CSV table of C-alpha atoms in Angstrom, one decimal:
chain,number,residue,atom,x,y,z
A,1,MET,CA,111.0,132.4,97.7
A,2,ARG,CA,112.8,130.6,94.9
A,3,ASN,CA,111.1,127.8,92.9
A,4,GLU,CA,107.7,128.6,94.5
A,5,SER,CA,108.8,127.1,97.8
A,6,VAL,CA,106.8,127.5,101.0
A,7,ALA,CA,107.7,127.8,104.7
A,8,ILE,CA,106.1,125.3,107.1
A,9,LEU,CA,106.0,125.3,110.9
A,10,ASP,CA,104.9,121.8,111.9
A,11,ILE,CA,103.9,121.8,115.6
A,12,ARG,CA,103.9,118.4,117.3
A,13,SER,CA,103.2,117.6,120.9
A,14,TYR,CA,106.9,117.5,121.9
A,15,GLU,CA,108.9,119.1,119.1
A,16,ILE,CA,108.4,121.7,116.3
A,17,VAL,CA,110.0,121.5,112.8
A,18,PHE,CA,110.5,124.5,110.6
A,19,PHE,CA,111.4,123.9,107.0
A,20,LEU,CA,111.2,125.2,103.4
A,21,GLY,CA,110.1,123.0,100.5
A,22,SER,CA,108.8,123.1,97.0
A,23,LYS,CA,107.3,120.6,94.5
A,24,GLY,CA,109.7,118.2,92.8
A,25,VAL,CA,109.1,115.7,90.0
A,26,ASN,CA,106.8,112.7,90.2
A,27,ASP,CA,105.0,114.0,93.3
A,28,THR,CA,108.2,114.4,95.3
A,29,PHE,CA,109.4,117.4,97.2
A,30,VAL,CA,112.6,119.5,97.2
A,31,PHE,CA,113.8,120.9,100.6
A,32,TYR,CA,115.9,124.0,101.1
A,33,GLY,CA,116.4,123.9,104.9
A,34,SER,CA,115.0,122.3,108.0
A,35,HIS,CA,115.5,122.6,111.8
A,36,THR,CA,113.9,120.7,114.7
A,37,GLU,CA,113.5,121.9,118.2
A,38,ARG,CA,112.1,120.2,121.3
A,39,TYR,CA,110.1,122.1,123.8
A,40,GLU,CA,107.8,121.4,126.8
A,41,GLY,CA,105.0,120.3,124.5
A,42,PHE,CA,101.2,120.3,125.0
A,43,SER,CA,98.4,118.2,126.2
A,44,THR,CA,94.7,118.3,125.3
A,45,ALA,CA,94.5,121.2,127.8
A,46,GLY,CA,97.0,123.4,125.9
A,47,PHE,CA,100.7,124.3,126.0
A,48,PHE,CA,102.6,123.2,129.1
A,49,ASP,CA,104.9,126.3,128.9
A,50,GLU,CA,104.2,129.0,126.3
A,51,ASP,CA,107.6,130.5,126.8
A,52,SER,CA,109.3,127.2,126.0
A,53,PHE,CA,107.2,127.0,122.8
A,54,ARG,CA,108.2,130.5,121.8
A,55,ARG,CA,111.9,129.9,122.3
A,56,ALA,CA,111.7,126.7,120.2
A,57,VAL,CA,110.0,128.5,117.3
A,58,VAL,CA,112.5,131.4,117.4
A,59,ALA,CA,115.4,129.0,117.4
A,60,ALA,CA,114.1,126.9,114.6
A,61,VAL,CA,113.1,129.8,112.3
A,62,THR,CA,116.3,131.7,113.0
A,63,SER,CA,118.4,128.6,112.2
A,64,VAL,CA,116.8,128.0,108.8
A,65,ARG,CA,116.7,131.7,108.0
A,66,GLN,CA,120.4,132.2,108.6
A,67,ASN,CA,121.3,129.4,106.2
A,68,TYR,CA,118.8,130.3,103.4
A,69,GLU,CA,119.8,132.7,100.6
A,70,GLY,CA,116.2,133.5,99.6
A,71,VAL,CA,113.5,135.6,101.2
A,72,ILE,CA,110.8,133.9,103.3
A,73,GLY,CA,107.6,135.6,102.6
A,74,GLU,CA,104.9,133.9,104.6
A,75,ILE,CA,104.7,130.9,107.0
A,76,TYR,CA,102.1,128.1,107.0
A,77,VAL,CA,101.5,126.7,110.5
A,78,SER,CA,100.0,123.4,111.5
A,79,VAL,CA,97.2,123.4,114.0
A,80,PRO,CA,97.3,120.1,116.0
A,81,ALA,CA,94.0,118.3,116.7
A,82,PRO,CA,93.8,119.3,120.4
A,83,PHE,CA,93.6,122.9,119.3
A,84,VAL,CA,91.0,122.4,116.5
A,85,SER,CA,87.2,122.1,116.9
A,86,VAL,CA,85.4,120.6,113.8
A,87,GLN,CA,81.9,121.8,113.1
A,88,THR,CA,79.8,120.0,110.3
A,89,LYS,CA,76.7,121.3,108.6
A,90,GLY,CA,74.5,120.3,105.7
A,91,HIS,CA,73.6,123.4,103.8
A,92,THR,CA,71.8,124.4,100.6
A,93,ILE,CA,71.6,127.5,98.4
A,94,SER,CA,69.4,128.0,95.3
A,95,PHE,CA,69.5,130.2,92.2
A,96,PRO,CA,66.6,131.9,90.4
A,97,LYS,CA,67.4,130.0,87.2
A,98,LYS,CA,70.0,127.5,86.0
A,99,ARG,CA,73.6,128.7,86.1
A,100,LYS,CA,76.9,127.1,85.6
A,101,ILE,CA,78.6,126.5,89.0
A,102,SER,CA,81.8,128.6,89.6
A,103,ALA,CA,84.3,129.0,92.4
A,104,GLN,CA,82.2,132.0,93.5
A,105,ASP,CA,79.2,129.8,94.0
A,106,ILE,CA,81.2,127.3,96.1
A,107,ASP,CA,82.4,130.2,98.3
A,108,ALA,CA,78.9,131.5,98.7
A,109,LEU,CA,77.7,128.1,99.9
A,110,PHE,CA,80.5,128.0,102.5
A,111,GLU,CA,79.9,131.6,103.6
A,112,SER,CA,76.2,131.1,103.9
A,113,GLY,CA,76.6,127.9,106.0
A,114,GLN,CA,79.3,129.5,108.2
A,115,SER,CA,77.0,132.4,109.1
A,116,GLU,CA,74.6,130.0,110.8
A,117,LEU,CA,77.3,128.4,113.0
A,118,LEU,CA,78.1,129.4,116.6
A,119,ALA,CA,81.6,128.3,117.6
A,120,ALA,CA,84.5,129.7,119.6
A,121,GLY,CA,87.8,130.2,117.8
A,122,GLU,CA,88.9,131.3,114.4
A,123,VAL,CA,87.9,129.5,111.2
A,124,ILE,CA,91.2,128.4,109.6
A,125,ARG,CA,89.8,126.2,106.9
A,126,ARG,CA,86.6,124.9,105.2
A,127,SER,CA,86.1,121.7,103.3
A,128,ALA,CA,83.3,119.5,102.1
A,129,MET,CA,82.6,115.8,102.6
A,130,TYR,CA,80.8,116.1,99.3
A,131,PHE,CA,78.5,118.3,97.2
A,132,THR,CA,75.2,117.5,95.4
A,133,LEU,CA,73.1,119.3,92.9
A,134,GLY,CA,69.7,118.0,94.0
A,135,ASP,CA,70.0,114.7,92.1
A,136,ASN,CA,71.5,112.8,95.1
A,137,ARG,CA,74.7,112.2,93.2
A,138,LYS,CA,77.7,113.0,95.3
A,139,TYR,CA,80.5,115.1,94.0
A,140,PHE,CA,83.6,114.8,96.1
A,141,THR,CA,85.6,117.7,94.7
A,142,ALA,CA,84.5,121.2,93.7
A,143,ASP,CA,86.4,120.8,90.4
A,144,ASP,CA,83.8,118.2,89.4
A,145,LEU,CA,81.1,120.9,89.7
A,146,TYR,CA,82.6,123.8,87.8
A,147,GLY,CA,80.6,124.5,84.6
A,148,VAL,CA,77.7,122.2,85.5
A,149,PRO,CA,74.3,124.0,85.2
A,150,THR,CA,72.0,123.8,88.2
A,151,THR,CA,69.4,125.7,90.2
A,152,LEU,CA,70.4,124.0,93.5
A,153,LEU,CA,73.8,123.5,95.3
A,154,LYS,CA,74.0,121.4,98.4
A,155,GLY,CA,77.0,120.5,100.5
A,156,ALA,CA,77.9,118.4,103.6
A,157,LEU,CA,80.3,121.1,104.9
A,158,CYS,CA,83.1,121.0,107.5
A,159,TYR,CA,84.5,124.1,109.3
A,160,TYR,CA,87.7,124.0,111.3
A,161,PHE,CA,88.0,126.4,114.2
A,162,ALA,CA,91.4,126.9,115.9
A,163,SER,CA,91.4,127.9,119.5
A,164,GLU,CA,91.9,131.7,120.1
A,165,ASN,CA,94.7,131.1,122.5
A,166,PHE,CA,96.7,129.0,120.0
A,167,VAL,CA,96.2,131.5,117.2
A,168,SER,CA,97.2,134.3,119.5
A,169,VAL,CA,100.4,132.6,120.8
A,170,VAL,CA,101.6,131.5,117.4
A,171,SER,CA,100.7,134.8,115.6
A,172,SER,CA,102.6,136.7,118.3
A,173,VAL,CA,105.8,134.9,118.0
A,174,ILE,CA,105.7,134.8,114.1
A,175,LYS,CA,105.1,138.6,114.1
A,176,ASP,CA,108.0,139.1,116.5
A,177,LEU,CA,110.2,137.3,114.0
A,178,GLY,CA,109.2,139.9,111.4
A,179,PHE,CA,106.6,138.0,109.4
A,180,ASN,CA,102.9,138.7,108.6
A,181,THR,CA,100.1,136.7,110.3
A,182,PRO,CA,100.7,133.0,109.5
A,183,LYS,CA,98.3,130.9,107.5
A,184,PHE,CA,97.0,128.0,109.6
A,185,LEU,CA,96.4,124.5,108.4
A,186,PRO,CA,94.6,121.7,110.4
A,187,SER,CA,97.2,119.0,110.7
A,188,THR,CA,95.0,115.9,110.7
A,189,LEU,CA,92.9,117.1,107.7
A,190,ALA,CA,96.2,117.6,105.8
A,191,GLN,CA,97.3,114.1,106.7
A,192,ALA,CA,94.0,112.5,105.8
A,193,LEU,CA,93.9,114.1,102.4
A,194,TYR,CA,97.6,113.2,101.7
A,195,LEU,CA,97.8,109.7,103.2
A,196,LEU,CA,94.4,108.2,102.4
A,197,PRO,CA,93.5,107.6,98.7
A,198,PRO,CA,90.3,109.5,97.5
A,199,LYS,CA,88.5,106.2,96.9
A,200,ARG,CA,89.1,105.2,100.5
A,201,ARG,CA,87.6,108.5,101.6
A,202,GLU,CA,84.4,108.0,99.6
A,203,GLY,CA,83.2,105.9,102.4
A,204,TYR,CA,84.0,106.3,106.1
A,205,ALA,CA,87.8,106.3,106.7
A,206,PHE,CA,89.6,106.4,110.1
A,207,LEU,CA,92.9,108.0,110.9
A,208,LEU,CA,94.8,107.5,114.2
A,209,ASP,CA,97.6,110.0,114.6
A,210,VAL,CA,99.8,108.8,117.5
A,211,GLY,CA,102.1,111.5,118.7
A,212,PHE,CA,104.5,111.9,121.6
A,213,LEU,CA,102.2,113.3,124.2
A,214,THR,CA,98.8,113.3,122.5
A,215,THR,CA,96.9,111.1,120.1
A,216,SER,CA,93.9,111.9,117.9
A,217,VAL,CA,91.4,109.8,116.2
A,218,SER,CA,89.5,111.2,113.2
A,219,VAL,CA,86.6,110.0,111.1
A,220,ILE,CA,87.0,111.2,107.5
A,221,TYR,CA,84.4,111.2,104.7
A,222,GLY,CA,85.3,112.7,101.3
A,223,ASN,CA,87.4,115.7,101.8
A,224,GLY,CA,86.1,116.5,105.3
A,225,ILE,CA,86.5,115.4,108.9
A,226,VAL,CA,83.2,114.1,110.3
A,227,ARG,CA,84.3,113.9,113.9
A,228,GLU,CA,87.6,114.1,115.8
A,229,LYS,CA,88.8,113.4,119.3
A,230,SER,CA,92.2,113.9,121.1
A,231,PHE,CA,93.4,112.4,124.3
A,232,ASP,CA,96.6,112.5,126.4
A,233,CYS,CA,98.5,109.3,125.4
A,234,GLY,CA,101.4,108.6,123.2
A,235,LEU,CA,105.1,107.6,122.9
A,236,GLY,CA,106.0,109.8,125.9
A,237,THR,CA,103.5,108.1,128.2
A,238,ILE,CA,105.0,104.7,127.4
A,239,LEU,CA,108.5,106.0,128.1
A,240,VAL,CA,107.2,107.3,131.5
A,241,SER,CA,105.8,103.9,132.3
A,242,LEU,CA,109.1,102.2,131.5
A,243,MET,CA,110.9,104.8,133.7
A,244,GLN,CA,108.6,104.2,136.6
A,245,GLU,CA,108.2,100.4,136.4
A,246,LEU,CA,111.9,99.7,135.7
A,247,ASP,CA,113.3,102.5,137.9
A,248,ILE,CA,115.4,103.9,135.1
A,249,ASP,CA,116.1,107.3,133.6
A,250,TYR,CA,114.7,108.8,130.3
A,251,THR,CA,117.8,107.9,128.2
A,252,LEU,CA,117.7,104.3,129.2
A,253,ALA,CA,114.0,104.1,128.7
A,254,GLU,CA,114.5,105.2,125.1
A,255,GLU,CA,117.1,102.5,124.6
A,256,VAL,CA,114.7,99.9,126.1
A,257,LEU,CA,111.8,101.0,123.9
A,258,LEU,CA,113.9,101.0,120.8
A,259,SER,CA,114.6,97.3,121.1
A,260,ALA,CA,111.1,96.3,122.3
A,261,ASN,CA,108.8,94.3,120.0
A,262,VAL,CA,105.2,93.6,121.0
A,263,SER,CA,104.1,92.0,117.7
A,264,GLY,CA,104.6,88.4,118.8
A,265,GLY,CA,103.2,86.2,121.5
A,266,SER,CA,104.8,85.1,124.8
A,267,VAL,CA,108.5,85.0,125.2
A,268,PRO,CA,110.6,82.7,127.4
A,269,LYS,CA,110.8,83.9,131.1
A,270,GLU,CA,114.5,83.6,131.1
A,271,LEU,CA,115.1,85.8,128.1
A,272,GLU,CA,116.8,89.1,129.1
A,273,TRP,CA,117.3,92.4,127.5
A,274,THR,CA,120.8,94.0,128.2
A,275,SER,CA,121.8,97.6,127.7
A,276,GLU,CA,124.5,98.6,125.3
A,277,ASN,CA,127.0,99.2,128.1
A,278,GLY,CA,126.0,95.9,129.8
A,279,GLU,CA,125.2,97.7,133.0
A,280,TYR,CA,121.4,97.0,133.0
A,281,SER,CA,119.3,94.0,132.1
A,282,PHE,CA,115.6,93.3,132.4
A,283,PRO,CA,113.3,90.4,131.5
A,284,VAL,CA,111.9,90.8,127.9
A,285,TRP,CA,108.5,89.7,129.0
A,286,LYS,CA,108.3,92.4,131.6
A,287,ILE,CA,109.3,95.1,129.0
A,288,ASN,CA,106.7,93.9,126.6
A,289,GLU,CA,104.0,93.9,129.3
A,290,ILE,CA,104.7,97.5,130.3
A,291,VAL,CA,104.6,98.6,126.7
A,292,LYS,CA,101.4,96.6,126.0
A,293,CYS,CA,99.7,98.0,129.1
A,294,SER,CA,100.4,101.5,127.9
A,295,LEU,CA,99.2,100.8,124.4
A,296,ASP,CA,96.0,99.3,125.9
A,297,VAL,CA,95.3,102.7,127.5
A,298,LEU,CA,95.5,104.2,124.0
A,299,CYS,CA,93.1,101.5,122.7
A,300,GLU,CA,90.6,102.1,125.5
A,301,ASN,CA,90.4,105.8,124.5
A,302,VAL,CA,89.8,104.7,120.8
A,303,GLU,CA,87.2,102.2,121.9
A,304,ASN,CA,85.4,104.8,124.0
A,305,PHE,CA,85.3,107.1,121.1
A,306,PHE,CA,83.6,104.6,118.8
A,307,ALA,CA,81.3,103.5,121.6
A,308,VAL,CA,80.1,107.0,122.2
A,309,TYR,CA,79.7,108.1,118.6
A,310,TYR,CA,79.3,105.0,116.6
A,311,ARG,CA,77.7,102.4,118.9
A,312,GLU,CA,74.8,101.7,116.6
A,313,LYS,CA,77.0,101.4,113.6
A,314,ALA,CA,79.6,99.2,115.2
A,315,ALA,CA,78.4,96.0,113.4
A,316,SER,CA,77.9,97.7,110.1
A,317,ALA,CA,80.3,98.5,107.3
A,318,LEU,CA,82.1,101.0,109.5
A,319,ALA,CA,83.5,98.2,111.6
A,320,VAL,CA,85.3,96.5,108.6
A,321,ASN,CA,87.0,99.6,107.4
A,322,PRO,CA,90.6,99.7,108.6
A,323,ILE,CA,92.0,102.2,110.9
A,324,SER,CA,95.0,104.0,109.3
A,325,ILE,CA,97.7,104.7,111.9
A,326,THR,CA,100.5,107.2,111.6
A,327,GLY,CA,102.7,109.6,113.7
A,328,GLU,CA,106.0,109.4,115.4
A,329,GLY,CA,104.4,107.3,118.3
A,330,ILE,CA,103.5,104.4,116.1
A,331,GLY,CA,106.8,104.3,114.3
A,332,GLY,CA,108.8,104.2,117.5
A,333,ILE,CA,107.4,100.9,118.8
A,334,ALA,CA,107.9,97.7,116.8
A,335,GLY,CA,104.7,95.7,116.6
A,336,ALA,CA,102.5,98.5,117.9
A,337,ALA,CA,100.1,98.4,114.9
A,338,GLU,CA,99.7,94.6,115.2
A,339,HIS,CA,98.9,94.9,118.9
A,340,LEU,CA,96.4,97.7,118.4
A,341,SER,CA,94.7,95.6,115.7
A,342,ARG,CA,94.4,92.6,118.1
A,343,ARG,CA,93.3,94.8,121.0
A,344,LEU,CA,90.7,96.8,119.0
A,345,ASN,CA,89.6,93.7,117.1
A,346,ARG,CA,89.8,95.8,113.9
A,347,LEU,CA,91.9,95.9,110.8
A,348,THR,CA,94.7,98.4,111.0
A,349,GLU,CA,97.3,99.7,108.6
A,350,THR,CA,100.4,101.9,109.1
A,351,VAL,CA,100.4,104.8,106.6
A,352,ALA,CA,103.3,107.0,105.7
A,353,PRO,CA,104.4,109.2,102.8
A,354,ASP,CA,105.3,107.3,99.7
A,355,LEU,CA,108.6,109.0,99.3
A,356,PRO,CA,112.2,107.8,99.5
A,357,TYR,CA,113.7,108.5,103.0
A,358,TYR,CA,110.5,110.1,104.2
A,359,ASP,CA,108.5,106.9,104.0
A,360,LYS,CA,108.1,106.7,107.8
A,361,PRO,CA,105.0,107.7,110.0
A,362,ALA,CA,107.1,110.3,111.8
A,363,PHE,CA,107.3,112.3,108.6
A,364,SER,CA,103.5,112.1,107.8
A,365,SER,CA,102.6,115.4,109.3
A,366,ARG,CA,105.2,117.6,107.7
A,367,MET,CA,104.9,116.0,104.2
A,368,ALA,CA,101.1,116.4,104.3
A,369,LEU,CA,101.3,120.0,105.4
A,370,LEU,CA,103.8,120.8,102.6
A,371,ASN,CA,101.4,119.1,100.1
A,372,MET,CA,98.5,121.2,101.4
A,373,ALA,CA,100.4,124.5,101.5
A,374,LEU,CA,101.7,124.0,97.9
A,375,SER,CA,98.2,123.2,96.8
A,376,ASP,CA,96.9,126.3,98.4
A,377,GLN,CA,99.6,128.3,96.8
A,378,LYS,CA,98.6,127.0,93.4
A,379,LYS,CA,95.0,127.8,93.9
A,380,ARG,CA,95.9,131.4,94.7
A,381,GLY,CA,97.5,131.8,91.2
A,382,TRP,CA,95.8,134.1,88.8
A,383,PHE,CA,95.1,131.5,86.1
A,384,TYR,CA,93.5,129.1,88.6
A,385,ARG,CA,91.2,131.8,90.0
A,386,ILE,CA,90.1,133.2,86.7
A,387,PHE,CA,89.5,129.8,85.2
A,388,ASN,CA,87.2,128.6,88.0
A,389,ASN,CA,85.5,131.9,88.6
A,390,PHE,CA,84.2,131.7,85.0
A,391,GLY,CA,82.8,128.2,85.5
A,392,GLY,CA,85.7,126.4,83.9
A,393,LYS,CA,85.7,122.6,83.9
A,394,LYS,CA,88.9,120.6,83.9
A,395,LYS,CA,89.1,117.8,81.4
């Protein structure tokens, strides 16, 4: 592909986006084609309709391919959190005598640790929360280790397993389109590394990815995910609540939600919302209550997650670290982040790509995936591999 572009298939819980992009100037991106298709979606139990998903992928890829003059070589595919199982492991390897750490030693550490894991699915990525050389100093990137002499290499390692069914379904449709087996990228890890600054991740950081049908909460440390949980709640469930409570259709529910704002306090009982055609009107307080109740369900899931896994640490420094919120679900509801903050009694922040036009939470996933794919492509270059295999150390 021209200008070292990559092809990305971003799979969200209600739509897929296929696009081509490359690196631009000043950490921006250049795009050569994009197409979005909706489909039946998925829940934490899997795809609702695999045939619907296949048709959406074929339509999106075919549309971009027909309008692209270059050759698409390989495709990177996002793996949403409900299809990913994260396994963590502390592992150590030692050497007979001091040696300068190289990329081969890092690979050996990961391979040795993985051999001791028992988990279903296919390993699609490995990362580390941090490394140490036996001196208790934490190194958050492998680049910091290259060329450092040591007899001991330790790592707090993370392994990302994609469900076998997901890999099978996606690989099948990609191959039917004439491509090789796709390269899989864990979506929430890509977003964590792209959206959250490295310094933030040197302590516990939290990412809440609010989608259309599913939401995931992730605990990040360094360059790894410590723990992750998905649940069936998102923008779509709020729309369903509006449809049921107000007895309206989907299109009108979208119009109602677009004008809703749950950031403030109480509103006058007599204040009415009126549809664009003037045919429908509802009390604003009632709309806000429906939206808030649906958001409270999301909050309860997040609270349960912290109660189960971090109950003893709730009053420690973990509790003061903000929850970073992103995804198309959070961007579609005015005041949602503020409501979540009040309900969870925690600091929250909305995070999105720092890019013109794409500076919205709805674009977080695709920009993060493009960033990760381009980084992977760079690391596969001959100069990068040779430099690090010989224990090079960047200045």
